Short mmCIF file of C-alpha atoms in Angstrom, two decimals:
data_model
loop_
_atom_site.label_atom_id
_atom_site.label_comp_id
_atom_site.label_asym_id
_atom_site.label_seq_id
_atom_site.Cartn_x
_atom_site.Cartn_y
_atom_site.Cartn_z
CA MET A 140 40.25 -1.09 9.75
CA MET A 141 36.77 -0.07 10.78
CA SER A 142 36.18 2.94 12.99
CA PRO A 143 34.73 2.30 16.46
CA ALA A 144 31.43 3.81 15.33
CA ALA A 145 31.26 1.43 12.36
CA VAL A 146 32.08 -1.55 14.58
CA LEU A 147 29.32 -0.52 16.95
CA LYS A 148 26.88 -0.14 14.05
CA ARG A 149 27.66 -3.62 12.78
CA ALA A 150 27.51 -5.16 16.24
CA ALA A 151 24.27 -3.41 17.21
CA PRO A 152 21.87 -6.17 16.04
CA VAL A 153 24.00 -8.83 17.76
CA LEU A 154 24.10 -6.79 20.94
CA ALA A 155 20.34 -6.34 20.78
CA CYS A 156 19.86 -10.13 20.52
CA ILE A 157 22.23 -10.79 23.40
CA GLY A 158 20.46 -8.15 25.47
CA LEU A 159 17.09 -9.71 24.79
CA LEU A 160 18.33 -13.19 25.70
CA ALA A 161 19.90 -11.83 28.89
CA ILE A 162 16.61 -10.26 29.98
CA TRP A 163 14.82 -13.53 29.17
CA GLN A 164 17.39 -15.52 31.16
CA ALA A 165 17.09 -13.21 34.16
CA ALA A 166 13.29 -13.19 34.04
CA ALA A 167 13.08 -16.98 33.80
CA LEU A 168 15.50 -17.43 36.70
CA LEU A 169 13.53 -14.99 38.83
CA LEU A 170 10.08 -16.40 38.04
CA LYS A 171 11.11 -20.08 38.31
CA ASN A 172 8.03 -21.23 36.39
CA ASP A 173 7.91 -24.68 34.72
CA SER A 174 6.27 -23.28 31.60
CA PHE A 175 8.95 -20.59 31.22
CA PRO A 176 12.33 -22.19 30.55
CA THR A 177 15.47 -20.10 30.64
CA ALA A 178 17.04 -18.82 27.43
CA ILE A 179 19.93 -21.26 27.81
CA GLU A 180 17.57 -24.25 28.15
CA ALA A 181 15.68 -23.16 25.05
CA ILE A 182 18.87 -22.68 23.06
CA ARG A 183 20.09 -26.12 24.18
CA ALA A 184 16.93 -27.66 22.72
CA ILE A 185 17.58 -26.20 19.26
CA PRO A 186 20.17 -28.79 18.13
CA ASP A 187 17.77 -31.59 19.13
CA ILE A 188 15.11 -30.20 16.82
CA LEU A 189 17.43 -29.46 13.94
CA GLY A 190 19.10 -32.87 14.35
CA ASP A 191 15.77 -34.67 14.16
CA LYS A 192 15.08 -35.81 10.62
CA GLU A 193 11.31 -35.63 10.95
CA ALA A 194 11.36 -32.15 12.44
CA LEU A 195 13.64 -31.01 9.67
CA ILE A 196 11.30 -32.44 7.03
CA ASN A 197 8.43 -30.59 8.71
CA ILE A 198 10.25 -27.29 8.75
CA LEU A 199 11.30 -27.68 5.13
CA ALA A 200 7.71 -28.48 4.17
CA SER A 201 6.65 -25.27 5.90
CA LEU A 202 9.22 -23.27 4.00
CA ARG A 203 8.17 -24.87 0.73
CA ARG A 204 4.52 -23.92 1.26
CA MET A 205 5.57 -20.45 2.27
CA ALA A 206 7.71 -20.03 -0.85
CA MET A 207 4.88 -21.32 -3.03
CA GLY A 208 2.25 -19.08 -1.46
CA PHE A 209 4.53 -16.05 -1.52
CA GLY A 210 5.72 -16.68 -5.08
CA ILE A 211 2.26 -17.18 -6.55
CA ALA A 212 0.94 -14.17 -4.64
CA VAL A 213 3.70 -11.91 -5.95
CA LEU A 214 3.28 -13.11 -9.54
CA PHE A 215 -0.46 -12.53 -9.31
CA SER A 216 -0.52 -9.32 -7.28
CA ILE A 217 2.08 -7.19 -9.05
CA PRO A 218 0.38 -7.25 -12.47
CA LEU A 219 -3.04 -6.76 -10.87
CA GLY A 220 -1.85 -3.85 -8.72
CA LEU A 221 -0.10 -2.19 -11.66
CA LEU A 222 -3.16 -2.53 -13.87
CA MET A 223 -5.35 -1.11 -11.12
CA GLY A 224 -2.97 1.81 -10.74
CA ARG A 225 -3.08 2.66 -14.45
CA SER A 226 -6.69 1.86 -15.34
CA ARG A 227 -9.66 3.43 -13.64
CA ALA A 228 -11.91 0.65 -14.90
CA VAL A 229 -9.76 -2.14 -13.45
CA ALA A 230 -9.43 -0.23 -10.17
CA ALA A 231 -13.17 0.38 -9.98
CA PHE A 232 -13.83 -3.33 -10.51
CA PHE A 233 -11.37 -4.75 -7.98
CA ASN A 234 -11.37 -2.03 -5.32
CA PRO A 235 -14.66 -2.95 -3.60
CA LEU A 236 -13.71 -6.62 -3.67
CA LEU A 237 -10.35 -5.96 -2.06
CA MET A 238 -11.82 -3.55 0.47
CA VAL A 239 -14.05 -6.37 1.67
CA ILE A 240 -11.29 -8.96 1.81
CA TYR A 241 -8.68 -6.64 3.32
CA PRO A 242 -9.81 -6.46 6.96
CA VAL A 243 -10.82 -10.12 7.22
CA PRO A 244 -8.15 -12.12 9.09
CA LYS A 245 -7.08 -14.71 6.56
CA ALA A 246 -6.76 -17.36 9.27
CA ALA A 247 -10.47 -16.89 10.01
CA LEU A 248 -11.20 -18.21 6.53
CA MET A 249 -9.29 -21.39 7.22
CA PRO A 250 -12.13 -23.50 8.62
CA ILE A 251 -14.11 -23.00 5.40
CA ILE A 252 -11.11 -23.55 3.18
CA MET A 253 -10.27 -26.71 5.16
CA LEU A 254 -13.81 -27.91 4.70
CA TRP A 255 -13.57 -27.50 0.96
CA LEU A 256 -9.95 -28.31 0.24
CA GLY A 257 -8.85 -30.48 3.17
CA VAL A 258 -6.02 -29.94 5.62
CA GLY A 259 -3.20 -30.43 3.14
CA ASP A 260 -0.78 -28.22 1.27
CA ILE A 261 -3.39 -26.57 -0.95
CA THR A 262 -5.31 -25.08 1.95
CA LYS A 263 -2.24 -23.74 3.69
CA THR A 264 -0.68 -22.40 0.52
CA LEU A 265 -3.96 -20.67 -0.33
CA VAL A 266 -4.10 -18.97 3.06
CA ILE A 267 -0.50 -17.79 2.67
CA PHE A 268 -1.36 -16.57 -0.83
CA LEU A 269 -4.30 -14.55 0.53
CA GLY A 270 -2.20 -13.08 3.30
CA VAL A 271 0.60 -11.97 1.00
CA SER A 272 -1.53 -10.73 -1.91
CA LEU A 273 -3.15 -7.71 -0.35
CA PRO A 274 -0.11 -5.70 0.72
CA VAL A 275 1.60 -6.48 -2.59
CA ILE A 276 -1.48 -5.42 -4.59
CA TYR A 277 -1.84 -2.29 -2.48
CA HIS A 278 1.76 -1.18 -2.85
CA SER A 279 1.88 -2.05 -6.58
CA PHE A 280 -1.30 -0.03 -7.02
CA GLU A 281 0.07 2.97 -5.15
CA GLY A 282 3.38 2.73 -6.99
CA ALA A 283 1.74 2.54 -10.40
CA LYS A 284 -0.61 5.41 -9.60
CA ALA A 285 2.30 7.66 -8.66
CA VAL A 286 4.17 7.16 -11.94
CA GLU A 287 4.63 10.53 -13.59
CA GLU A 288 2.38 10.97 -16.63
CA LYS A 289 5.14 12.77 -18.52
CA MET A 290 7.42 9.77 -18.11
CA LEU A 291 4.83 7.63 -19.87
CA TRP A 292 4.41 10.27 -22.55
CA SER A 293 8.15 10.28 -23.11
CA GLY A 294 7.99 6.52 -23.59
CA ALA A 295 5.00 6.78 -25.90
CA ALA A 296 6.87 9.30 -28.05
CA MET A 297 9.69 6.77 -28.37
CA GLY A 298 7.18 4.30 -29.75
CA LEU A 299 6.40 2.14 -26.71
CA SER A 300 2.97 0.50 -26.88
CA SER A 301 0.72 0.66 -23.83
CA LEU A 302 1.72 -2.88 -22.77
CA GLN A 303 5.39 -2.02 -23.22
CA ARG A 304 4.88 1.12 -21.14
CA LEU A 305 3.32 -0.96 -18.36
CA VAL A 306 6.18 -3.48 -18.32
CA ARG A 307 9.09 -1.20 -19.13
CA ILE A 308 8.13 2.08 -17.47
CA VAL A 309 5.41 1.55 -14.86
CA LEU A 310 6.98 -1.63 -13.44
CA PRO A 311 10.50 -0.26 -12.94
CA ALA A 312 9.24 3.15 -11.82
CA ALA A 313 6.98 1.52 -9.22
CA LEU A 314 9.56 -1.08 -8.17
CA PRO A 315 10.67 0.63 -4.93
CA GLU A 316 7.05 0.75 -3.77
CA ILE A 317 6.34 -2.79 -5.01
CA LEU A 318 9.30 -4.18 -3.10
CA THR A 319 8.17 -2.42 0.07
CA GLY A 320 4.91 -4.35 -0.32
CA CYS A 321 6.79 -7.59 -0.97
CA ARG A 322 8.82 -7.14 2.18
CA THR A 323 5.66 -6.76 4.25
CA GLY A 324 4.25 -9.72 2.32
CA LEU A 325 7.23 -11.90 3.19
CA VAL A 326 6.76 -11.40 6.91
CA LEU A 327 3.01 -11.97 6.51
CA ALA A 328 3.81 -15.20 4.65
CA LEU A 329 5.73 -16.43 7.68
CA ILE A 330 2.94 -15.42 10.04
CA THR A 331 0.18 -17.04 7.98
CA MET A 332 2.34 -20.11 7.45
CA ILE A 333 2.66 -20.73 11.22
CA THR A 334 -0.97 -19.79 11.85
CA SER A 335 -2.23 -22.16 9.17
CA GLU A 336 -0.21 -25.01 10.67
CA MET A 337 -1.59 -24.29 14.10
CA ILE A 338 -5.12 -24.60 12.79
CA ALA A 339 -4.67 -27.45 10.32
CA ARG A 340 -2.29 -29.43 12.48
CA GLN A 341 -0.91 -32.01 10.17
CA SER A 342 2.69 -31.07 9.58
CA GLY A 343 5.07 -28.13 9.63
CA ALA A 344 6.87 -25.87 12.06
CA GLY A 345 3.65 -24.65 13.69
CA ASN A 346 2.62 -28.25 14.28
CA ILE A 347 5.91 -29.09 16.04
CA LEU A 348 5.42 -26.09 18.27
CA PHE A 349 1.89 -27.03 19.30
CA ASN A 350 2.67 -30.71 19.73
CA ALA A 351 5.47 -29.75 22.10
CA LEU A 352 3.05 -27.49 23.96
CA ASP A 353 0.54 -30.34 24.30
CA MET A 354 3.24 -32.57 25.73
CA GLY A 355 4.55 -29.90 28.09
CA GLN A 356 7.97 -29.74 26.41
CA TYR A 357 8.35 -26.04 27.06
CA ASP A 358 12.00 -25.85 26.12
CA THR A 359 11.07 -27.21 22.66
CA VAL A 360 8.25 -24.68 22.38
CA PHE A 361 10.63 -21.81 23.05
CA ALA A 362 13.33 -23.33 20.86
CA MET A 363 10.83 -23.44 17.98
CA ILE A 364 9.94 -19.81 18.60
CA ILE A 365 13.63 -18.95 18.32
CA ILE A 366 13.96 -21.03 15.13
CA VAL A 367 10.92 -19.46 13.49
CA GLY A 368 12.03 -16.00 14.59
CA ALA A 369 15.52 -16.59 13.20
CA MET A 370 13.99 -17.77 9.94
CA GLY A 371 12.01 -14.55 9.71
CA ILE A 372 15.05 -12.41 10.44
CA CYS A 373 17.17 -14.26 7.87
CA LEU A 374 14.53 -14.13 5.14
CA ASP A 375 13.95 -10.46 5.76
CA ALA A 376 17.68 -9.71 5.70
CA ILE A 377 18.16 -11.64 2.45
CA PHE A 378 15.18 -9.91 0.90
CA GLU A 379 16.38 -6.50 2.05
CA ARG A 380 19.76 -7.12 0.40
CA ILE A 381 18.09 -8.01 -2.89
CA ARG A 382 15.75 -5.05 -2.62
CA ALA A 383 18.52 -2.57 -1.90
CA ARG A 384 20.42 -3.84 -4.94
CA LEU A 385 17.43 -3.57 -7.26
CA VAL A 386 16.43 -0.05 -6.28
CA ARG A 387 19.84 1.48 -5.60
CA TRP A 388 18.92 4.15 -8.16
CA SER A 389 16.09 5.45 -5.96
CA GLU A 390 17.56 5.31 -2.48
CA PRO A 391 18.66 8.46 -0.69
CA GLN A 392 22.41 8.35 -0.25
CA PHE A 393 22.42 8.22 3.54
CA ASP A 394 19.66 6.18 4.96
CA MET A 395 19.07 4.42 8.24
CA PRO A 396 18.85 0.72 7.38
CA LEU A 397 15.89 -0.90 9.06
CA SER A 398 17.06 -4.48 8.82
CA PHE A 399 19.77 -6.86 9.87
CA SER A 400 21.51 -6.84 6.51
CA MET X 15 6.66 31.09 -43.85
CA LYS X 16 3.09 31.59 -42.80
CA VAL X 17 1.69 31.43 -39.32
CA VAL X 18 -2.00 31.97 -39.32
CA PRO X 19 -3.56 33.63 -36.30
CA SER X 20 -7.11 33.02 -35.35
CA ARG X 21 -8.76 35.90 -33.57
CA SER X 22 -12.44 35.28 -33.96
CA SER X 23 -14.50 32.13 -33.98
CA GLU X 24 -16.39 33.18 -37.13
CA TRP X 25 -13.12 33.16 -38.94
CA VAL X 26 -13.21 30.01 -41.02
CA ARG X 27 -10.68 29.46 -43.68
CA PRO X 28 -9.36 26.04 -44.57
CA VAL X 29 -5.72 26.14 -43.63
CA THR X 30 -4.89 23.66 -46.36
CA SER X 31 -5.87 26.06 -49.15
CA GLN X 32 -3.16 28.47 -48.12
CA LYS X 33 -0.67 25.89 -46.99
CA PRO X 34 2.89 26.80 -47.87
CA ALA X 35 4.94 23.97 -49.31
CA SER X 36 7.15 23.68 -46.26
CA ALA X 37 4.54 23.57 -43.46
CA ILE X 38 5.30 20.67 -41.12
CA ILE X 39 2.67 21.25 -38.43
CA GLU X 40 -0.82 22.45 -39.20
CA ILE X 41 -3.31 23.16 -36.47
CA ASP X 42 -6.78 23.70 -37.84
CA ARG X 43 -9.51 25.22 -35.70
CA VAL X 44 -8.57 23.28 -32.60
CA SER X 45 -10.61 23.73 -29.43
CA GLN X 46 -10.15 22.00 -26.11
CA VAL X 47 -12.75 21.78 -23.40
CA PHE X 48 -11.90 20.41 -19.95
CA GLN X 49 -14.56 19.34 -17.55
CA THR X 50 -13.59 21.01 -14.29
CA SER X 51 -16.58 19.74 -12.32
CA ALA X 52 -19.70 17.77 -13.08
CA ARG X 53 -21.52 20.75 -14.57
CA LYS X 54 -18.80 23.20 -15.51
CA ASP X 55 -16.74 23.11 -18.65
CA HIS X 56 -13.61 25.12 -19.07
CA LEU X 57 -12.71 26.24 -22.58
CA ALA X 58 -8.93 25.91 -22.50
CA LEU X 59 -8.34 26.49 -26.20
CA SER X 60 -10.72 28.26 -28.53
CA ASN X 61 -10.51 27.78 -32.27
CA ILE X 62 -6.76 27.78 -32.68
CA SER X 63 -5.30 27.70 -36.19
CA LEU X 64 -1.59 27.79 -36.71
CA THR X 65 0.96 26.43 -39.13
CA VAL X 66 4.60 25.90 -38.35
CA ASP X 67 7.17 25.70 -41.11
CA GLU X 68 9.84 23.09 -41.31
CA GLY X 69 13.04 24.21 -39.63
CA ALA X 70 11.42 27.11 -37.78
CA PHE X 71 11.88 27.88 -34.11
CA VAL X 72 8.43 28.92 -32.96
CA SER X 73 7.61 29.94 -29.40
CA ILE X 74 4.16 29.90 -27.90
CA LEU X 75 4.11 32.67 -25.34
CA GLY X 76 1.39 33.40 -22.86
CA PRO X 77 0.38 33.69 -19.23
CA SER X 78 -0.12 30.54 -17.20
CA GLY X 79 -3.52 29.00 -17.81
CA CYS X 80 -3.75 30.14 -21.44
CA GLY X 81 -3.62 26.58 -22.71
CA LYS X 82 -0.22 26.86 -24.37
CA SER X 83 1.01 23.57 -22.94
CA THR X 84 -2.25 21.89 -23.91
CA LEU X 85 -1.68 23.03 -27.48
CA LEU X 86 1.77 21.44 -27.38
CA TYR X 87 0.33 18.20 -25.95
CA ILE X 88 -2.19 18.10 -28.78
CA VAL X 89 0.63 18.33 -31.32
CA GLY X 90 2.47 15.65 -29.34
CA GLY X 91 -0.58 13.41 -29.57
CA PHE X 92 -0.75 13.10 -25.77
CA VAL X 93 -4.10 14.90 -25.63
CA SER X 94 -6.88 14.71 -28.23
CA PRO X 95 -8.54 18.00 -29.07
CA THR X 96 -12.27 18.35 -28.39
CA SER X 97 -12.73 19.65 -31.91
CA GLY X 98 -10.54 20.55 -34.86
CA VAL X 99 -7.55 18.70 -36.17
CA ALA X 100 -3.79 18.88 -35.81
CA LYS X 101 -1.61 17.51 -38.57
CA ILE X 102 2.02 16.58 -38.93
CA LYS X 103 3.31 16.51 -42.50
CA GLY X 104 -0.27 16.43 -43.74
CA GLN X 105 -1.27 13.46 -41.59
CA ALA X 106 -3.83 13.92 -38.80
CA ILE X 107 -2.24 13.34 -35.40
CA THR X 108 -3.86 10.42 -33.59
CA GLY X 109 -1.23 9.68 -30.96
CA PRO X 110 2.39 10.17 -29.92
CA GLY X 111 5.14 9.17 -32.31
CA PRO X 112 8.90 9.34 -32.63
CA ASP X 113 8.62 12.11 -35.25
CA ARG X 114 7.70 14.48 -32.39
CA GLY X 115 10.07 14.50 -29.42
CA PRO X 116 8.88 16.12 -26.18
CA VAL X 117 11.07 17.80 -23.56
CA PHE X 118 9.14 18.53 -20.39
CA GLN X 119 9.65 21.02 -17.60
CA GLU X 120 9.60 18.06 -15.18
CA PHE X 121 12.43 16.34 -17.14
CA ALA X 122 10.57 12.99 -16.89
CA LEU X 123 13.80 11.00 -17.03
CA PHE X 124 13.74 7.29 -16.27
CA PRO X 125 15.25 7.29 -12.76
CA TRP X 126 16.24 3.60 -12.90
CA LYS X 127 18.43 4.23 -15.94
CA THR X 128 21.80 5.93 -15.98
CA VAL X 129 22.40 9.00 -18.13
CA LEU X 130 23.64 6.72 -20.91
CA GLY X 131 20.73 4.34 -20.42
CA ASN X 132 18.24 7.19 -20.69
CA VAL X 133 19.76 8.56 -23.88
CA MET X 134 20.06 5.10 -25.45
CA TYR X 135 16.46 4.21 -24.65
CA GLY X 136 14.87 5.80 -27.72
CA PRO X 137 17.34 4.47 -30.31
CA ARG X 138 17.18 1.00 -28.78
CA GLN X 139 13.40 1.12 -28.96
CA GLN X 140 13.71 2.08 -32.61
CA GLY X 141 15.79 -1.02 -33.22
CA VAL X 142 19.23 0.57 -33.45
CA ARG X 143 22.01 -1.90 -32.58
CA ALA X 144 23.29 -1.53 -29.00
CA SER X 145 26.86 -0.63 -30.00
CA GLU X 146 25.68 1.96 -32.50
CA ALA X 147 23.11 3.43 -30.11
CA GLU X 148 25.77 3.69 -27.43
CA ALA X 149 28.24 5.48 -29.69
CA GLN X 150 25.58 7.96 -30.84
CA SER X 151 24.37 8.50 -27.29
CA ARG X 152 27.88 9.12 -25.98
CA SER X 153 28.48 11.83 -28.55
CA LEU X 154 25.09 13.41 -27.76
CA ILE X 155 25.91 13.40 -24.07
CA GLU X 156 29.15 15.13 -24.92
CA MET X 157 27.29 17.64 -27.07
CA VAL X 158 25.00 18.65 -24.19
CA GLY X 159 28.06 19.05 -21.99
CA LEU X 160 27.73 15.99 -19.76
CA LYS X 161 30.80 14.01 -20.74
CA GLY X 162 31.95 12.05 -17.72
CA TYR X 163 28.42 11.68 -16.31
CA GLU X 164 27.40 8.74 -18.50
CA ASN X 165 27.04 6.33 -15.59
CA PHE X 166 25.33 8.69 -13.16
CA TYR X 167 21.73 8.16 -12.14
CA PRO X 168 19.28 11.07 -12.51
CA LYS X 169 19.00 11.49 -8.73
CA GLU X 170 22.69 12.36 -8.68
CA LEU X 171 22.29 15.26 -11.13
CA SER X 172 21.22 18.88 -10.69
CA GLY X 173 18.11 20.23 -12.41
CA GLY X 174 20.06 21.80 -15.25
CA MET X 175 21.96 18.57 -15.86
CA LYS X 176 18.73 16.57 -15.84
CA GLN X 177 17.26 18.83 -18.50
CA ARG X 178 20.42 18.40 -20.59
CA VAL X 179 19.95 14.64 -20.35
CA ALA X 180 16.29 14.99 -21.29
CA LEU X 181 17.24 17.02 -24.35
CA ALA X 182 19.87 14.48 -25.39
CA ARG X 183 17.42 11.63 -24.80
CA THR X 184 14.91 13.23 -27.13
CA LEU X 185 17.47 14.23 -29.78
CA ALA X 186 18.76 10.64 -29.74
CA TYR X 187 15.80 9.24 -31.65
CA HIS X 188 15.94 11.99 -34.28
CA PRO X 189 12.44 13.48 -34.02
CA GLU X 190 11.61 15.87 -36.83
CA VAL X 191 9.97 18.26 -34.40
CA LEU X 192 11.08 19.14 -30.89
CA LEU X 193 8.19 19.92 -28.54
CA MET X 194 9.56 21.84 -25.60
CA ASP X 195 7.16 22.46 -22.72
CA GLU X 196 8.62 25.27 -20.58
CA PRO X 197 11.82 23.23 -20.49
CA PHE X 198 13.80 25.76 -18.46
CA GLY X 199 10.92 26.82 -16.22
CA ALA X 200 12.11 24.86 -13.20
CA LEU X 201 15.70 26.12 -13.35
CA ASP X 202 17.43 29.03 -11.64
CA ALA X 203 18.18 32.13 -13.72
CA HIS X 204 21.85 31.35 -14.26
CA THR X 205 21.30 27.75 -15.35
CA ARG X 206 18.41 28.86 -17.49
CA THR X 207 20.59 31.34 -19.41
CA ARG X 208 23.27 28.75 -19.99
CA LEU X 209 20.78 26.21 -21.25
CA GLN X 210 19.19 28.75 -23.59
CA ASN X 211 22.61 29.51 -25.07
CA ASP X 212 23.44 25.84 -25.45
CA LEU X 213 20.06 25.01 -26.96
CA LEU X 214 20.53 27.78 -29.49
CA ASN X 215 24.00 26.52 -30.41
CA ILE X 216 22.71 22.98 -30.85
CA TRP X 217 19.67 24.16 -32.80
CA GLU X 218 21.62 26.44 -35.11
CA ARG X 219 23.66 23.42 -36.21
CA ASP X 220 20.82 21.25 -37.52
CA ARG X 221 17.76 23.55 -37.49
CA LYS X 222 15.13 21.09 -36.42
CA THR X 223 11.61 22.40 -36.19
CA VAL X 224 11.01 23.51 -32.59
CA LEU X 225 7.75 24.33 -30.90
CA PHE X 226 8.72 25.99 -27.64
CA VAL X 227 6.27 26.86 -24.88
CA THR X 228 7.29 29.57 -22.46
CA HIS X 229 5.94 32.42 -20.37
CA SER X 230 9.18 34.38 -20.57
CA VAL X 231 9.19 37.16 -23.18
CA ASP X 232 13.02 37.42 -23.20
CA GLU X 233 13.36 33.72 -23.75
CA ALA X 234 10.85 33.68 -26.60
CA VAL X 235 12.45 36.61 -28.43
CA PHE X 236 16.00 35.39 -27.86
CA LEU X 237 15.36 31.92 -29.25
CA SER X 238 12.61 32.20 -31.85
CA ASP X 239 11.94 32.98 -35.47
CA LYS X 240 8.33 33.51 -34.60
CA VAL X 241 6.47 34.22 -31.38
CA VAL X 242 2.86 33.17 -31.07
CA MET X 243 1.24 35.30 -28.37
CA MET X 244 -1.69 33.75 -26.58
CA SER X 245 -4.26 35.22 -24.27
CA LYS X 246 -6.20 33.28 -21.69
CA SER X 247 -9.79 32.41 -20.75
CA PRO X 248 -10.39 31.14 -23.35
CA GLY X 249 -6.97 30.43 -24.80
CA ARG X 250 -6.70 32.19 -28.14
CA ILE X 251 -3.93 33.32 -30.41
CA ARG X 252 -3.59 37.07 -29.97
CA GLN X 253 -0.90 37.82 -32.43
CA VAL X 254 1.96 36.21 -34.27
CA ILE X 255 5.19 38.17 -34.42
CA ASP X 256 8.13 37.47 -36.71
CA ILE X 257 11.40 37.93 -34.89
CA ASP X 258 13.68 39.32 -37.51
CA LEU X 259 17.03 39.10 -35.77
CA PRO X 260 20.19 37.74 -37.39
CA ARG X 261 21.54 34.29 -36.58
CA PRO X 262 23.68 32.96 -35.15
CA ARG X 263 22.53 34.90 -32.16
CA ARG X 264 24.87 35.67 -29.31
CA ARG X 265 23.35 36.77 -26.04
CA ASN X 266 25.89 39.49 -25.28
CA GLU X 267 25.36 41.06 -28.72
CA LEU X 268 21.62 40.62 -28.72
CA LEU X 269 20.96 42.17 -25.33
CA LEU X 270 22.54 45.40 -26.63
CA ASP X 271 20.67 45.27 -29.93
CA PRO X 272 17.87 47.90 -30.05
CA ARG X 273 15.82 45.63 -32.33
CA TYR X 274 15.84 42.88 -29.67
CA GLN X 275 14.95 45.38 -26.97
CA LYS X 276 12.08 46.72 -29.06
CA TYR X 277 10.62 43.25 -29.58
CA VAL X 278 10.72 42.57 -25.86
CA VAL X 279 9.21 45.92 -24.93
CA ASP X 280 6.50 45.72 -27.60
CA ILE X 281 5.44 42.24 -26.61
CA GLU X 282 5.40 43.10 -22.93
CA ARG X 283 3.31 46.17 -23.65
CA MET X 284 0.81 44.13 -25.64
CA PHE X 285 0.40 41.73 -22.73
CA ASP X 286 -0.07 44.64 -20.33
CA GLU X 287 -2.78 46.12 -22.55
CA SER X 288 -4.65 42.84 -22.68
CA ASP X 289 -4.49 42.64 -18.89
CA GLU X 290 -6.08 46.09 -18.63
CA VAL X 291 -8.78 45.16 -21.12
CA GLY X 292 -9.39 41.99 -19.13
CA ALA X 293 -9.64 43.96 -15.89
CA SER X 294 -12.09 46.54 -17.24
CA SER X 295 -14.42 44.10 -18.96
#
């Protein structure tokens, strides 16, 4: 039997969602604007979208691109960030490059990338890749830099080569920081995914949203926003569960969870 | 047993010519210069020569900033000396190796590994079978007094317990020399005393060579066969003192022993004198 406090803690995210929907509902009823459907109307439109085979294919295609972009970015960025964190030469080489790329909105690069690579999967995946890479590189870099020298010395005394130290000491020691970067990266993947589909409107969840907007189907627009938002919340919650499991050894015992998991 | 002090830079005598048969570590005219800023060099160690015999417990004692830890890191192979050479069993030291096991003041445990995982790490790296490494590690953990904590993570342990794990982790891969860098420096007085006693008990069983860096005179005298006194700016060996006290040593007996008290007082007085000389010059 859970204590009332524990029940409240568990129910808090649900209550927050209900509260938000209630405010939306009240605001829509008050404003009575055609382009602002009520929460109930938007929710009613969700089954129509999810029941539509073509819409479903579009959403799945979006998720596939997002997974690809995110996956490649993580596989590329973690080793690069760790190397930068442990080698002054590597850091000195990549730092200026990354400093230039960092503040540029990745979506702003899309027109050029579209020109070169077309409006298909490659372009969108590349934009997602660019969006995810930087926070993951940054956090891997910071994590690797903070690894205690003496820990590496201890490993060296045991006979670990420098590559082994990177993989078996720097990587696990920096993992909490790396996963913080990945979590930011995951949300950025979702954002760049939708943005890329709004610009290169060929398929995907972003395309459904904007097509509905063009046709004045406002309940579908809002339903898509709910769907995309729910996707983000679910992905983040799943990721947070995995993260918490992997770095249980580093977490303070009592911590305020900042997620829906 | 021969520990060679170096007091002047003109003093050049090849250590090898006088090398006793049992010397395990030989430090020959080692100097270390650190660049503190673009134009300024800091001479951390100046012309240090020292030999350590196999099975000896040797402390390097000195004020902070005298380069005593740097000297230990050079023997560990973690730092290369600017000039001179350090040897282990006649071989020049070019890098770290499992024949020299460090124990650091900062513990430097692997936080993602449990106590057992930390202790098993070295043997596993050396290719010892998992079951064998585990059995050895469990008995080491018991020896350092942490039975029952095998599955704890470092964050769940106190400082004293962490240092016990670090000691077990290093002992687990059977280094010939233990390099201890102010290992009890971060601990409270009570824990420190207990760990000194336990280290002595463990050491008196197998008599591994120990090079022990400390700034505590009591600690150095209590534990060591030999105390190497260093002075700072630049770091030099001031004097090497044989501690001729019977073993096994028991703290409660030793603290009452006039010979122990004399060593402590004499060494403290020598440090005080050097401070006065430093102040007047």
